[in-house]
Structure formats: structure tokens, C-alpha cells
Amino acid sequence: MMERAEPRALLPSPSQTVGPFFDFCLTPDAKHGTLFPGSPSRVRIAIRVTDGAAQAVTDAVVEIWHACDVPGGDSAFGRLGTGEDGTCEFDTVRPCDPPAGSAAHINICLFARGLLRHLFTRLYFPDDPRIAEDRMLARVPHDRRATLLAQPDPTSAARWVFEIRLQGPEETVFFDV
């Protein structure tokens, strides 16, 4: 009779960092993700990703999605890589009126080298009258809420700028989803 070996404990495989190999899954227009061309509520969202030393992250992938009211759909989605300045720009529409207890927002998922898991955050518009009643934003300490607010571009009325800082004193608030 053959002896059975003692079962060995299974060990998890090591985590892998994401690399700069996401080009195959980006929104078709690699420079600007145009989600709903010609919509009257169209906006351009410029998202810049920086590291703890305030240096541009040149090979991150930014994914956005949000609810909107446009012909033929009720949501928007886009995925772009950052350029040499750490920025990508989405042409989309302003998020539609959210349910009670929420302000209009854009959900963001960030993939980048060195991150073992992607990060989730939100982009809010400071001119939204419902921002004070947003339940998710209310859970964020008051002194950190500014990291979730896009800023209007003074040179272009329909353009908003959002900074994602991965570390440091003004680190963006990330949500454990």
C-alpha cells in the first residue's frame, strides 16, 4: 500500500502590479474620450494624476462612469490613458440629477503602475446645489472634501479640471469599494 503525503498548506500567489499594457481597452479616441458628441450639456473633464512627489504619472489608466440623460442611453463610460503630463481628457455630458441624498458626480477608477489594486474616487462639481446633502461626501472629513471637487477651467467655460494626487498632504480621497 502506498503512503499518502501530508497535504501542504496552499500559499497565495504574489500580487502583480499593473503595467503600461492597457492600450487594447481604451476608449476608441485615445487622445480624448468622446462619449456623447453634440449633446447640449457636453463638458470636457481634464483629469491629471500625480504621485507623492507631485510628478505626473504618465502611464495611468483612468476610467469614468456616471448616470446621465441622453438619447439612446442613461449612463456614460470611458477609459483613457494619461499622457506625458499625467493628464487625460474626456468629452462627456454633465451627470444628470441624482436620487435624493446625492449630488451629481462622476465615478472614477484609477489603474497605475505600483498599485496592487485599482483606486476608486468621485468627482463632484462645486456649483451643484445638492452638494451639501450628498451622503457620501458627508462621510469625508470637511478638510479633505476639496480633493473631490473639480475646478472650472478659467480659459474654457465647458472644461473642468480634476487633480488626482496619489500621496502627500493633498492626497485625493479614495473609497474602499
PDB file of C-alpha atoms in Angstrom:
ATOM      1  CA  MET A   1       0.000   0.000   0.000  1.00  0.00           C
ATOM      2  CA  MET A   2       1.287   3.414  -0.985  1.00  0.00           C
ATOM      3  CA  GLU A   3       1.673   6.058   1.711  1.00  0.00           C
ATOM      4  CA  ARG A   4      -0.091   9.359   1.242  1.00  0.00           C
ATOM      5  CA  ALA A   5       1.903  12.507   1.650  1.00  0.00           C
ATOM      6  CA  GLU A   6       0.721  15.015   4.193  1.00  0.00           C
ATOM      7  CA  PRO A   7      -1.269  17.778   2.483  1.00  0.00           C
ATOM      8  CA  ARG A   8       0.682  21.033   2.257  1.00  0.00           C
ATOM      9  CA  ALA A   9      -0.835  24.378   3.021  1.00  0.00           C
ATOM     10  CA  LEU A  10      -1.708  26.344  -0.085  1.00  0.00           C
ATOM     11  CA  LEU A  11       0.012  29.678  -0.345  1.00  0.00           C
ATOM     12  CA  PRO A  12      -1.371  32.638  -2.233  1.00  0.00           C
ATOM     13  CA  SER A  13       0.354  33.729  -5.416  1.00  0.00           C
ATOM     14  CA  PRO A  14       2.171  37.033  -5.155  1.00  0.00           C
ATOM     15  CA  SER A  15       0.265  40.101  -6.302  1.00  0.00           C
ATOM     16  CA  GLN A  16       1.213  41.640  -9.607  1.00  0.00           C
ATOM     17  CA  THR A  17       1.377  45.334 -10.296  1.00  0.00           C
ATOM     18  CA  VAL A  18      -0.435  46.689 -13.294  1.00  0.00           C
ATOM     19  CA  GLY A  19       1.745  47.726 -16.165  1.00  0.00           C
ATOM     20  CA  PRO A  20       1.522  50.078 -19.100  1.00  0.00           C
ATOM     21  CA  PHE A  21      -0.245  47.494 -21.236  1.00  0.00           C
ATOM     22  CA  PHE A  22      -3.862  48.687 -21.207  1.00  0.00           C
ATOM     23  CA  ASP A  23      -3.944  50.234 -24.694  1.00  0.00           C
ATOM     24  CA  PHE A  24      -6.197  47.496 -26.011  1.00  0.00           C
ATOM     25  CA  CYS A  25      -9.102  48.509 -23.745  1.00  0.00           C
ATOM     26  CA  LEU A  26      -9.102  52.294 -24.014  1.00  0.00           C
ATOM     27  CA  THR A  27     -11.941  54.422 -25.352  1.00  0.00           C
ATOM     28  CA  PRO A  28     -11.507  54.449 -29.165  1.00  0.00           C
ATOM     29  CA  ASP A  29     -10.236  58.026 -29.448  1.00  0.00           C
ATOM     30  CA  ALA A  30      -7.003  57.632 -27.498  1.00  0.00           C
ATOM     31  CA  LYS A  31      -6.462  61.369 -27.052  1.00  0.00           C
ATOM     32  CA  HIS A  32      -9.956  62.391 -25.984  1.00  0.00           C
ATOM     33  CA  GLY A  33     -12.744  60.057 -24.907  1.00  0.00           C
ATOM     34  CA  THR A  34     -15.823  61.426 -26.643  1.00  0.00           C
ATOM     35  CA  LEU A  35     -18.865  59.839 -25.044  1.00  0.00           C
ATOM     36  CA  PHE A  36     -21.844  61.854 -26.322  1.00  0.00           C
ATOM     37  CA  PRO A  37     -20.893  64.265 -29.099  1.00  0.00           C
ATOM     38  CA  GLY A  38     -23.356  67.039 -29.850  1.00  0.00           C
ATOM     39  CA  SER A  39     -25.191  66.875 -26.509  1.00  0.00           C
ATOM     40  CA  PRO A  40     -26.220  70.310 -25.177  1.00  0.00           C
ATOM     41  CA  SER A  41     -24.905  69.509 -21.683  1.00  0.00           C
ATOM     42  CA  ARG A  42     -21.499  68.457 -23.007  1.00  0.00           C
ATOM     43  CA  VAL A  43     -18.474  69.098 -20.778  1.00  0.00           C
ATOM     44  CA  ARG A  44     -14.788  68.323 -21.023  1.00  0.00           C
ATOM     45  CA  ILE A  45     -13.190  66.764 -17.958  1.00  0.00           C
ATOM     46  CA  ALA A  46      -9.385  67.004 -17.702  1.00  0.00           C
ATOM     47  CA  ILE A  47      -8.047  64.570 -15.099  1.00  0.00           C
ATOM     48  CA  ARG A  48      -4.412  64.855 -14.027  1.00  0.00           C
ATOM     49  CA  VAL A  49      -2.721  62.117 -11.988  1.00  0.00           C
ATOM     50  CA  THR A  50       0.347  62.908  -9.866  1.00  0.00           C
ATOM     51  CA  ASP A  51       2.430  60.860  -7.436  1.00  0.00           C
ATOM     52  CA  GLY A  52       3.631  61.709  -3.915  1.00  0.00           C
ATOM     53  CA  ALA A  53       6.388  63.949  -5.287  1.00  0.00           C
ATOM     54  CA  ALA A  54       3.855  65.897  -7.398  1.00  0.00           C
ATOM     55  CA  GLN A  55       5.284  64.320 -10.566  1.00  0.00           C
ATOM     56  CA  ALA A  56       2.986  63.342 -13.418  1.00  0.00           C
ATOM     57  CA  VAL A  57       2.028  59.665 -13.635  1.00  0.00           C
ATOM     58  CA  THR A  58       2.461  59.169 -17.370  1.00  0.00           C
ATOM     59  CA  ASP A  59       1.094  55.650 -17.752  1.00  0.00           C
ATOM     60  CA  ALA A  60      -2.024  55.506 -15.594  1.00  0.00           C
ATOM     61  CA  VAL A  61      -5.418  54.444 -16.889  1.00  0.00           C
ATOM     62  CA  VAL A  62      -8.435  56.490 -15.802  1.00  0.00           C
ATOM     63  CA  GLU A  63     -11.908  55.027 -16.101  1.00  0.00           C
ATOM     64  CA  ILE A  64     -15.049  57.122 -15.596  1.00  0.00           C
ATOM     65  CA  TRP A  65     -18.730  56.320 -15.491  1.00  0.00           C
ATOM     66  CA  HIS A  66     -21.805  58.242 -14.433  1.00  0.00           C
ATOM     67  CA  ALA A  67     -25.553  58.489 -14.833  1.00  0.00           C
ATOM     68  CA  CYS A  68     -26.789  60.885 -17.492  1.00  0.00           C
ATOM     69  CA  ASP A  69     -29.862  61.584 -19.539  1.00  0.00           C
ATOM     70  CA  VAL A  70     -29.028  61.409 -23.239  1.00  0.00           C
ATOM     71  CA  PRO A  71     -30.826  59.964 -26.244  1.00  0.00           C
ATOM     72  CA  GLY A  72     -30.179  56.249 -26.526  1.00  0.00           C
ATOM     73  CA  GLY A  73     -28.640  55.788 -23.077  1.00  0.00           C
ATOM     74  CA  ASP A  74     -28.747  56.524 -19.407  1.00  0.00           C
ATOM     75  CA  SER A  75     -25.079  56.249 -18.476  1.00  0.00           C
ATOM     76  CA  ALA A  76     -21.662  57.260 -19.718  1.00  0.00           C
ATOM     77  CA  PHE A  77     -18.426  55.264 -19.631  1.00  0.00           C
ATOM     78  CA  GLY A  78     -14.917  55.983 -20.838  1.00  0.00           C
ATOM     79  CA  ARG A  79     -11.362  54.767 -20.261  1.00  0.00           C
ATOM     80  CA  LEU A  80      -8.227  56.707 -21.221  1.00  0.00           C
ATOM     81  CA  GLY A  81      -4.515  56.562 -20.555  1.00  0.00           C
ATOM     82  CA  THR A  82      -2.632  59.554 -19.204  1.00  0.00           C
ATOM     83  CA  GLY A  83      -0.124  61.401 -21.378  1.00  0.00           C
ATOM     84  CA  GLU A  84       3.338  62.787 -20.686  1.00  0.00           C
ATOM     85  CA  ASP A  85       1.858  65.466 -18.413  1.00  0.00           C
ATOM     86  CA  GLY A  86      -0.199  62.899 -16.470  1.00  0.00           C
ATOM     87  CA  THR A  87      -3.456  64.155 -17.989  1.00  0.00           C
ATOM     88  CA  CYS A  88      -6.294  62.651 -19.984  1.00  0.00           C
ATOM     89  CA  GLU A  89      -9.432  64.464 -21.151  1.00  0.00           C
ATOM     90  CA  PHE A  90     -12.941  63.140 -21.529  1.00  0.00           C
ATOM     91  CA  ASP A  91     -15.665  64.779 -23.591  1.00  0.00           C
ATOM     92  CA  THR A  92     -18.868  63.732 -21.871  1.00  0.00           C
ATOM     93  CA  VAL A  93     -22.097  65.205 -20.555  1.00  0.00           C
ATOM     94  CA  ARG A  94     -22.772  66.683 -17.173  1.00  0.00           C
ATOM     95  CA  PRO A  95     -24.155  63.973 -14.832  1.00  0.00           C
ATOM     96  CA  CYS A  96     -27.943  64.014 -14.534  1.00  0.00           C
ATOM     97  CA  ASP A  97     -29.968  64.741 -11.430  1.00  0.00           C
ATOM     98  CA  PRO A  98     -29.147  62.051  -8.892  1.00  0.00           C
ATOM     99  CA  PRO A  99     -31.551  60.481  -6.404  1.00  0.00           C
ATOM    100  CA  ALA A 100     -32.330  62.272  -3.136  1.00  0.00           C
ATOM    101  CA  GLY A 101     -29.348  62.480  -0.800  1.00  0.00           C
ATOM    102  CA  SER A 102     -26.827  62.703  -3.628  1.00  0.00           C
ATOM    103  CA  ALA A 103     -25.135  65.375  -5.686  1.00  0.00           C
ATOM    104  CA  ALA A 104     -24.268  64.896  -9.353  1.00  0.00           C
ATOM    105  CA  HIS A 105     -20.892  63.171  -9.591  1.00  0.00           C
ATOM    106  CA  ILE A 106     -18.607  61.148 -11.834  1.00  0.00           C
ATOM    107  CA  ASN A 107     -17.224  57.852 -10.554  1.00  0.00           C
ATOM    108  CA  ILE A 108     -13.524  57.308 -11.231  1.00  0.00           C
ATOM    109  CA  CYS A 109     -11.433  54.147 -11.142  1.00  0.00           C
ATOM    110  CA  LEU A 110      -7.662  54.508 -11.421  1.00  0.00           C
ATOM    111  CA  PHE A 111      -5.169  51.864 -12.548  1.00  0.00           C
ATOM    112  CA  ALA A 112      -1.444  52.668 -12.314  1.00  0.00           C
ATOM    113  CA  ARG A 113       1.945  51.043 -12.022  1.00  0.00           C
ATOM    114  CA  GLY A 114       2.839  50.212  -8.457  1.00  0.00           C
ATOM    115  CA  LEU A 115      -0.784  49.844  -7.380  1.00  0.00           C
ATOM    116  CA  LEU A 116      -1.722  46.317  -6.436  1.00  0.00           C
ATOM    117  CA  ARG A 117      -5.396  47.255  -6.554  1.00  0.00           C
ATOM    118  CA  HIS A 118      -7.161  49.949  -8.506  1.00  0.00           C
ATOM    119  CA  LEU A 119      -8.414  53.018  -6.642  1.00  0.00           C
ATOM    120  CA  PHE A 120     -11.915  54.484  -6.604  1.00  0.00           C
ATOM    121  CA  THR A 121     -12.829  58.112  -6.118  1.00  0.00           C
ATOM    122  CA  ARG A 122     -15.520  60.578  -7.170  1.00  0.00           C
ATOM    123  CA  LEU A 123     -15.516  63.899  -8.948  1.00  0.00           C
ATOM    124  CA  TYR A 124     -18.075  66.461  -7.765  1.00  0.00           C
ATOM    125  CA  PHE A 125     -18.944  69.847  -9.231  1.00  0.00           C
ATOM    126  CA  PRO A 126     -18.714  72.645  -6.620  1.00  0.00           C
ATOM    127  CA  ASP A 127     -21.584  74.576  -8.242  1.00  0.00           C
ATOM    128  CA  ASP A 128     -24.068  71.712  -7.694  1.00  0.00           C
ATOM    129  CA  PRO A 129     -26.765  72.990  -5.285  1.00  0.00           C
ATOM    130  CA  ARG A 130     -27.194  69.467  -3.806  1.00  0.00           C
ATOM    131  CA  ILE A 131     -23.578  69.065  -2.771  1.00  0.00           C
ATOM    132  CA  ALA A 132     -24.342  69.869   0.885  1.00  0.00           C
ATOM    133  CA  GLU A 133     -26.832  66.970   1.062  1.00  0.00           C
ATOM    134  CA  ASP A 134     -24.638  64.285  -0.552  1.00  0.00           C
ATOM    135  CA  ARG A 135     -24.435  61.377   1.898  1.00  0.00           C
ATOM    136  CA  MET A 136     -21.136  60.033   0.587  1.00  0.00           C
ATOM    137  CA  LEU A 137     -19.444  63.429   0.680  1.00  0.00           C
ATOM    138  CA  ALA A 138     -20.782  63.982   4.212  1.00  0.00           C
ATOM    139  CA  ARG A 139     -18.713  60.968   5.357  1.00  0.00           C
ATOM    140  CA  VAL A 140     -15.493  62.641   4.178  1.00  0.00           C
ATOM    141  CA  PRO A 141     -13.790  64.920   6.729  1.00  0.00           C
ATOM    142  CA  HIS A 142     -14.551  68.546   5.906  1.00  0.00           C
ATOM    143  CA  ASP A 143     -10.865  69.453   5.382  1.00  0.00           C
ATOM    144  CA  ARG A 144     -10.481  66.653   2.772  1.00  0.00           C
ATOM    145  CA  ARG A 145     -13.609  67.320   0.672  1.00  0.00           C
ATOM    146  CA  ALA A 146     -11.824  69.740  -1.649  1.00  0.00           C
ATOM    147  CA  THR A 147      -9.841  66.782  -3.053  1.00  0.00           C
ATOM    148  CA  LEU A 148     -13.100  65.549  -4.610  1.00  0.00           C
ATOM    149  CA  LEU A 149     -14.083  68.822  -6.297  1.00  0.00           C
ATOM    150  CA  ALA A 150     -13.332  69.571  -9.932  1.00  0.00           C
ATOM    151  CA  GLN A 151     -12.381  73.164 -10.670  1.00  0.00           C
ATOM    152  CA  PRO A 152     -13.740  75.178 -13.581  1.00  0.00           C
ATOM    153  CA  ASP A 153     -11.113  75.996 -16.181  1.00  0.00           C
ATOM    154  CA  PRO A 154     -10.924  79.825 -16.348  1.00  0.00           C
ATOM    155  CA  THR A 155      -9.964  79.636 -20.040  1.00  0.00           C
ATOM    156  CA  SER A 156     -12.856  77.423 -21.200  1.00  0.00           C
ATOM    157  CA  ALA A 157     -16.446  77.573 -19.927  1.00  0.00           C
ATOM    158  CA  ALA A 158     -17.283  73.906 -20.565  1.00  0.00           C
ATOM    159  CA  ARG A 159     -13.989  72.463 -19.232  1.00  0.00           C
ATOM    160  CA  TRP A 160     -13.366  71.199 -15.717  1.00  0.00           C
ATOM    161  CA  VAL A 161     -10.012  70.189 -14.194  1.00  0.00           C
ATOM    162  CA  PHE A 162      -9.677  67.435 -11.594  1.00  0.00           C
ATOM    163  CA  GLU A 163      -6.423  66.555  -9.827  1.00  0.00           C
ATOM    164  CA  ILE A 164      -5.827  63.033  -8.525  1.00  0.00           C
ATOM    165  CA  ARG A 165      -2.936  63.026  -6.063  1.00  0.00           C
ATOM    166  CA  LEU A 166      -1.812  59.544  -5.062  1.00  0.00           C
ATOM    167  CA  GLN A 167       0.052  60.604  -1.893  1.00  0.00           C
ATOM    168  CA  GLY A 168       1.021  63.621   0.105  1.00  0.00           C
ATOM    169  CA  PRO A 169      -0.678  66.369   2.069  1.00  0.00           C
ATOM    170  CA  GLU A 170      -3.419  66.923  -0.540  1.00  0.00           C
ATOM    171  CA  GLU A 171      -3.909  63.238  -1.346  1.00  0.00           C
ATOM    172  CA  THR A 172      -7.214  62.561  -3.084  1.00  0.00           C
ATOM    173  CA  VAL A 173      -9.825  60.777  -1.010  1.00  0.00           C
ATOM    174  CA  PHE A 174     -10.184  57.178  -2.209  1.00  0.00           C
ATOM    175  CA  PHE A 175     -13.121  54.947  -1.318  1.00  0.00           C
ATOM    176  CA  ASP A 176     -12.936  51.334  -0.170  1.00  0.00           C
ATOM    177  CA  VAL A 177     -15.428  49.824  -2.600  1.00  0.00           C
TER     178      VAL A 177
END
